[in-house]
mmCIF file with all atom_site columns, C-alpha atoms in Angstrom:
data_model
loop_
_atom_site.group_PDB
_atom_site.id
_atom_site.type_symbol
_atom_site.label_atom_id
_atom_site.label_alt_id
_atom_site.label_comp_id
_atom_site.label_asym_id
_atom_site.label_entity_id
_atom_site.label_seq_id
_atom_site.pdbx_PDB_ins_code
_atom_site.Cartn_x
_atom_site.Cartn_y
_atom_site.Cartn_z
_atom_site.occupancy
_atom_site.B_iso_or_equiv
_atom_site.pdbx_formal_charge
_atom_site.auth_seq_id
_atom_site.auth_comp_id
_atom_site.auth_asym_id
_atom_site.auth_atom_id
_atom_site.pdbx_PDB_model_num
ATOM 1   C CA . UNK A 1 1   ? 18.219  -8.945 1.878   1.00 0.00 ? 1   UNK A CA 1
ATOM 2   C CA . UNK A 1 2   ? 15.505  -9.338 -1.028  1.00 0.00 ? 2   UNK A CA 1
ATOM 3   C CA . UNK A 1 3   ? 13.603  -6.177 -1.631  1.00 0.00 ? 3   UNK A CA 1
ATOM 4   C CA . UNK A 1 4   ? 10.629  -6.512 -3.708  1.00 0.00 ? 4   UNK A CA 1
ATOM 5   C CA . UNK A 1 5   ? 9.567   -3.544 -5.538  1.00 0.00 ? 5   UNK A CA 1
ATOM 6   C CA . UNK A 1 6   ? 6.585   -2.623 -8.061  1.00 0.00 ? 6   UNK A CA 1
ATOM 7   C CA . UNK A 1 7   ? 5.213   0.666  -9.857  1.00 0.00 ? 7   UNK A CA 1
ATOM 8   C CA . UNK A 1 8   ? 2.002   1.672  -7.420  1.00 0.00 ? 8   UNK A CA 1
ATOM 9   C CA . UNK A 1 9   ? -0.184  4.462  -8.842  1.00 0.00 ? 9   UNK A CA 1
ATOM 10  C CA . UNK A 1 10  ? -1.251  6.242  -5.214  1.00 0.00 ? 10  UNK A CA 1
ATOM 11  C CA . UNK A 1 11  ? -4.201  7.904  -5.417  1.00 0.00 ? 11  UNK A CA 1
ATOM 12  C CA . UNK A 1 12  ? -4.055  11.226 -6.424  1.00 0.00 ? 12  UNK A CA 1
ATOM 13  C CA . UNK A 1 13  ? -0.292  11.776 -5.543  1.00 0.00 ? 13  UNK A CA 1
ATOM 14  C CA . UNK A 1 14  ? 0.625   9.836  -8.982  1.00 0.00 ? 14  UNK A CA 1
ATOM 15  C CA . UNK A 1 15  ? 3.039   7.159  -9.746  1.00 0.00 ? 15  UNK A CA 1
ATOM 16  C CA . UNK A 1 16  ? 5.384   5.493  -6.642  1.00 0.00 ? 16  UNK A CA 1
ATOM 17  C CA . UNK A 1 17  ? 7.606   2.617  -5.889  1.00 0.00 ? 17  UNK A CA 1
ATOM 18  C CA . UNK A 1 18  ? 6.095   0.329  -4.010  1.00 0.00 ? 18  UNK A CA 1
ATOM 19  C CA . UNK A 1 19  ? 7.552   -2.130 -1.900  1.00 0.00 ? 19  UNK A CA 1
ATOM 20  C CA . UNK A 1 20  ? 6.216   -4.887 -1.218  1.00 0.00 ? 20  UNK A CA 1
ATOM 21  C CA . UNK A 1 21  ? 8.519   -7.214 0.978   1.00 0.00 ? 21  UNK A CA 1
ATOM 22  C CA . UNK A 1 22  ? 7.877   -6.303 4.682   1.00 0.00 ? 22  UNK A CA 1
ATOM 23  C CA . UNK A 1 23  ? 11.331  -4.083 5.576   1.00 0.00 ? 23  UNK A CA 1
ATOM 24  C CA . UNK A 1 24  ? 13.094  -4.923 9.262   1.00 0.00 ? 24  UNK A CA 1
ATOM 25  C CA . UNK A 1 25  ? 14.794  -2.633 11.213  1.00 0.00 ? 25  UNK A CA 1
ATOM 26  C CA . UNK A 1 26  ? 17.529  -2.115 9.107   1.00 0.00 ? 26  UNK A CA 1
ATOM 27  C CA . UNK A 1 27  ? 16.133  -2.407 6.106   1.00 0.00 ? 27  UNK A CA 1
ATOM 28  C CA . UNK A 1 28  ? 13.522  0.436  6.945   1.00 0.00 ? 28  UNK A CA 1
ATOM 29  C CA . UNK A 1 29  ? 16.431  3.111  7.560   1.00 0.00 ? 29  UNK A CA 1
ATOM 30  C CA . UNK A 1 30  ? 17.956  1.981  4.348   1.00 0.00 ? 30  UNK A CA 1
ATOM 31  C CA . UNK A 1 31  ? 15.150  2.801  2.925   1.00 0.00 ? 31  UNK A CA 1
ATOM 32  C CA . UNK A 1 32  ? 14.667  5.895  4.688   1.00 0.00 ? 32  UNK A CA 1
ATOM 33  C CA . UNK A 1 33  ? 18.039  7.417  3.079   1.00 0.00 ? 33  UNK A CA 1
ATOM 34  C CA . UNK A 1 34  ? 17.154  6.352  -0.251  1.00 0.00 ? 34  UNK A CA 1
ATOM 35  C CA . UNK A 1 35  ? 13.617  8.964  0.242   1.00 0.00 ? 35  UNK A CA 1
ATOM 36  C CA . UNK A 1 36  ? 10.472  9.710  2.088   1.00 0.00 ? 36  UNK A CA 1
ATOM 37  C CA . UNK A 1 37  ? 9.521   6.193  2.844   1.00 0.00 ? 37  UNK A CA 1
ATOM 38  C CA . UNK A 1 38  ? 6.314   5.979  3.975   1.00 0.00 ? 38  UNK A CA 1
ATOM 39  C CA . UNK A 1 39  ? 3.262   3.588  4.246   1.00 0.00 ? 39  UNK A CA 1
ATOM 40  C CA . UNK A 1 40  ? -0.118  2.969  2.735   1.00 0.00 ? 40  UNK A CA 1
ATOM 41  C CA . UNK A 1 41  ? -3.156  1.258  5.000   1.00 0.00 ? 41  UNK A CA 1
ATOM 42  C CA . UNK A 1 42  ? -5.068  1.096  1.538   1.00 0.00 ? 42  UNK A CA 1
ATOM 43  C CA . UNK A 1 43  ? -2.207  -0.685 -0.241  1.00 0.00 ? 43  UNK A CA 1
ATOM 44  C CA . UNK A 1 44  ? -0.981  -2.446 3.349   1.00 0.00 ? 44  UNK A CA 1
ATOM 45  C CA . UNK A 1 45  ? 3.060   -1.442 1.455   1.00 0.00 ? 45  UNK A CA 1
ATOM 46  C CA . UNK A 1 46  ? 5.406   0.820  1.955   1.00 0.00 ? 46  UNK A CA 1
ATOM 47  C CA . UNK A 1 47  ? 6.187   3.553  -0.508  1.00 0.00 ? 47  UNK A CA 1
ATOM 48  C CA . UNK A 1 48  ? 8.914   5.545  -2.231  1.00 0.00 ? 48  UNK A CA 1
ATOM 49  C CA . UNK A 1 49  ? 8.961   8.733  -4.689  1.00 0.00 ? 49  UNK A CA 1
ATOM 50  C CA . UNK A 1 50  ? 8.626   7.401  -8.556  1.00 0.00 ? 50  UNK A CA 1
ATOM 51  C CA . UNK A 1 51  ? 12.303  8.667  -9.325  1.00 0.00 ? 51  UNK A CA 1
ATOM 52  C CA . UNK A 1 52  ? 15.162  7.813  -11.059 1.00 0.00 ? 52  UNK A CA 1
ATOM 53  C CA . UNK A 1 53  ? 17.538  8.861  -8.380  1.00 0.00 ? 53  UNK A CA 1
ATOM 54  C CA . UNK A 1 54  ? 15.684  6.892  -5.453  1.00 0.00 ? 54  UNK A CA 1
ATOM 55  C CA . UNK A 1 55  ? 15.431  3.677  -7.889  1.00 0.00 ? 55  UNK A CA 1
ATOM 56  C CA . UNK A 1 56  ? 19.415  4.017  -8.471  1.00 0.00 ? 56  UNK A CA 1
ATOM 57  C CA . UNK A 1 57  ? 19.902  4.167  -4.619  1.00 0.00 ? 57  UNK A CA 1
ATOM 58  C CA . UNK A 1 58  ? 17.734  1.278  -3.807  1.00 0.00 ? 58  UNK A CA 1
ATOM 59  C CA . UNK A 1 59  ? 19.779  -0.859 -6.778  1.00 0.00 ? 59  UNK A CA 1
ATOM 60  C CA . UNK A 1 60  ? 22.942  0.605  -4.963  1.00 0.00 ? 60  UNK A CA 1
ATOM 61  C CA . UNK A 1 61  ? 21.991  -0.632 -1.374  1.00 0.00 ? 61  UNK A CA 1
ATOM 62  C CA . UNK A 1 62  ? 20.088  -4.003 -1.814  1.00 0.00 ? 62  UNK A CA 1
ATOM 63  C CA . UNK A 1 63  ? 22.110  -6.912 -3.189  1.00 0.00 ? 63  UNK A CA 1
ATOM 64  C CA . UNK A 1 64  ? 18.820  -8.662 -4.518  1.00 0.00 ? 64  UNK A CA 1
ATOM 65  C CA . UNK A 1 65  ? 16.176  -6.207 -5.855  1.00 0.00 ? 65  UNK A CA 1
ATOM 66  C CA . UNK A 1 66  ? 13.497  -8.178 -7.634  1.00 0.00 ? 66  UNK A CA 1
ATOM 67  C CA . UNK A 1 67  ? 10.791  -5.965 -9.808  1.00 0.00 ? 67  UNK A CA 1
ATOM 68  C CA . UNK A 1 68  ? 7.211   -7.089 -10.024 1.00 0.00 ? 68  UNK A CA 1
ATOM 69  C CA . UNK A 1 69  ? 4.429   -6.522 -12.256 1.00 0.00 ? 69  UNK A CA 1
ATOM 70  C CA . UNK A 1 70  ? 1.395   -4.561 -11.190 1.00 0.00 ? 70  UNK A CA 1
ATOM 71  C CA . UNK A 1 71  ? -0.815  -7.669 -11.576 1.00 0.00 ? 71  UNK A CA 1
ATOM 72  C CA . UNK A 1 72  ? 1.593   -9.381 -8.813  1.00 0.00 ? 72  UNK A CA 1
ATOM 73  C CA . UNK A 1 73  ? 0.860   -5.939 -6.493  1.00 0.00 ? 73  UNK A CA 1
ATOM 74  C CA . UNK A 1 74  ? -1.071  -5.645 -3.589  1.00 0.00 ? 74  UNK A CA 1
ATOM 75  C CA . UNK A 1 75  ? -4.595  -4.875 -4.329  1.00 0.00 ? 75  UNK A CA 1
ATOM 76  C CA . UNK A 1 76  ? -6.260  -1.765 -3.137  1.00 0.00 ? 76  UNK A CA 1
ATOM 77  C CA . UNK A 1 77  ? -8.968  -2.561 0.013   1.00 0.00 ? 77  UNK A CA 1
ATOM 78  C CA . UNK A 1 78  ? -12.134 -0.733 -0.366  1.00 0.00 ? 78  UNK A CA 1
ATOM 79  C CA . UNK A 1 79  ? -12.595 2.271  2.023   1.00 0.00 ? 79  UNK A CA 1
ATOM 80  C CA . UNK A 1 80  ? -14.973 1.426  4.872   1.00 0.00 ? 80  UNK A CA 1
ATOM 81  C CA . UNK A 1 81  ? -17.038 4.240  4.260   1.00 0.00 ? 81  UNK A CA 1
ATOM 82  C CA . UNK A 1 82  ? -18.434 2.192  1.113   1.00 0.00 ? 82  UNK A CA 1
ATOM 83  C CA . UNK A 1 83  ? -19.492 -1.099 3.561   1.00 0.00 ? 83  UNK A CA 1
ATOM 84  C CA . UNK A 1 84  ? -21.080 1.671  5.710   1.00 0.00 ? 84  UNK A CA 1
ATOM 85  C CA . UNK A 1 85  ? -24.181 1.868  3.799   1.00 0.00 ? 85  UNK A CA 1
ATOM 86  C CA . UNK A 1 86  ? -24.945 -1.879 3.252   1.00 0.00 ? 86  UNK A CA 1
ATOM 87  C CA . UNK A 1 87  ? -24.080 -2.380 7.050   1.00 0.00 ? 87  UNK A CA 1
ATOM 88  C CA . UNK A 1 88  ? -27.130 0.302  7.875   1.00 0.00 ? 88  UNK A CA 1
ATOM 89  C CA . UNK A 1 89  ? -29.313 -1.524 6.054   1.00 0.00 ? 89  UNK A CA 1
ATOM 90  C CA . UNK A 1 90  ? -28.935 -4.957 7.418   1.00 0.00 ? 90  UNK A CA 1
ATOM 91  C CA . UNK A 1 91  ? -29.233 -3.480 10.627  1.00 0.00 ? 91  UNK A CA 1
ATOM 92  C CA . UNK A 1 92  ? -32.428 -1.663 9.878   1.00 0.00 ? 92  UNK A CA 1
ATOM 93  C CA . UNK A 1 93  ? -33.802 -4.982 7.780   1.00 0.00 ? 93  UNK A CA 1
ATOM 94  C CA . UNK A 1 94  ? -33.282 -6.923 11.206  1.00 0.00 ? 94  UNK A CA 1
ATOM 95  C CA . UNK A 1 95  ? -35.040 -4.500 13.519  1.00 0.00 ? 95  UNK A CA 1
ATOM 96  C CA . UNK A 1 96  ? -38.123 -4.299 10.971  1.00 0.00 ? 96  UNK A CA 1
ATOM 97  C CA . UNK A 1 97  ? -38.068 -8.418 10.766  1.00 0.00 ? 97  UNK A CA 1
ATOM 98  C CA . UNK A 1 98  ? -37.885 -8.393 14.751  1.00 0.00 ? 98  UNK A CA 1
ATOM 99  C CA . UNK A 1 99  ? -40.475 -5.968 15.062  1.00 0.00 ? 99  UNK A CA 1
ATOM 100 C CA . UNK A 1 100 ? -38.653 -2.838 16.577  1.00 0.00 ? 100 UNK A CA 1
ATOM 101 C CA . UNK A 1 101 ? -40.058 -0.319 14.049  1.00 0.00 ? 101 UNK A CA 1
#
């Protein structure tokens, strides 16, 4: 199987492998003995400890491991919270224009 991997600073937690082919079944507990594996909504991946010792393992256990860029990787979504505000005030712009306030 092709694994696609890339360097993903998360958040505050610092540097991580990212991985950004979608892992199966099998693939995901291969990828569960090689570390924590877990996975970002923001970055829609799955992610891996920035290690030396969990990059080895994941060279050991996929045949094809193809590293990307971090122009090719996913791009961060904005947090709702931030389309909150706007939201509010095309609602209140459309009760003042009907004539509710």
């Amino acid at each position: 199987m092709l694994l696609t991997i890339f360097p993903l600073q998360y958040k505050n937690e610092g540097k991580k492998i990212g991985i950004k082919t979608y892992p199966n079944a099998t693939a995901k507990a291969v990828l569960r003995e090689c570390g924590t594996l877990k996975y970002s909504k923001t970055y829609k991946s799955w992610y891996l400890l920035y290690e030396k010792a969990v990059f080895n393992q994941l060279k050991q256990q996929f045949s094809t491991l193809q590293i990307v860029e971090t122009s090719n990787a996913p791009v961060q979504t904005e947090p709702l919270a931030l389309h909150t505000d706007s939201l509010r005030e095309n609602y209140m712009k459309k009760l003042c224009f009907a004539g509710n306030l």
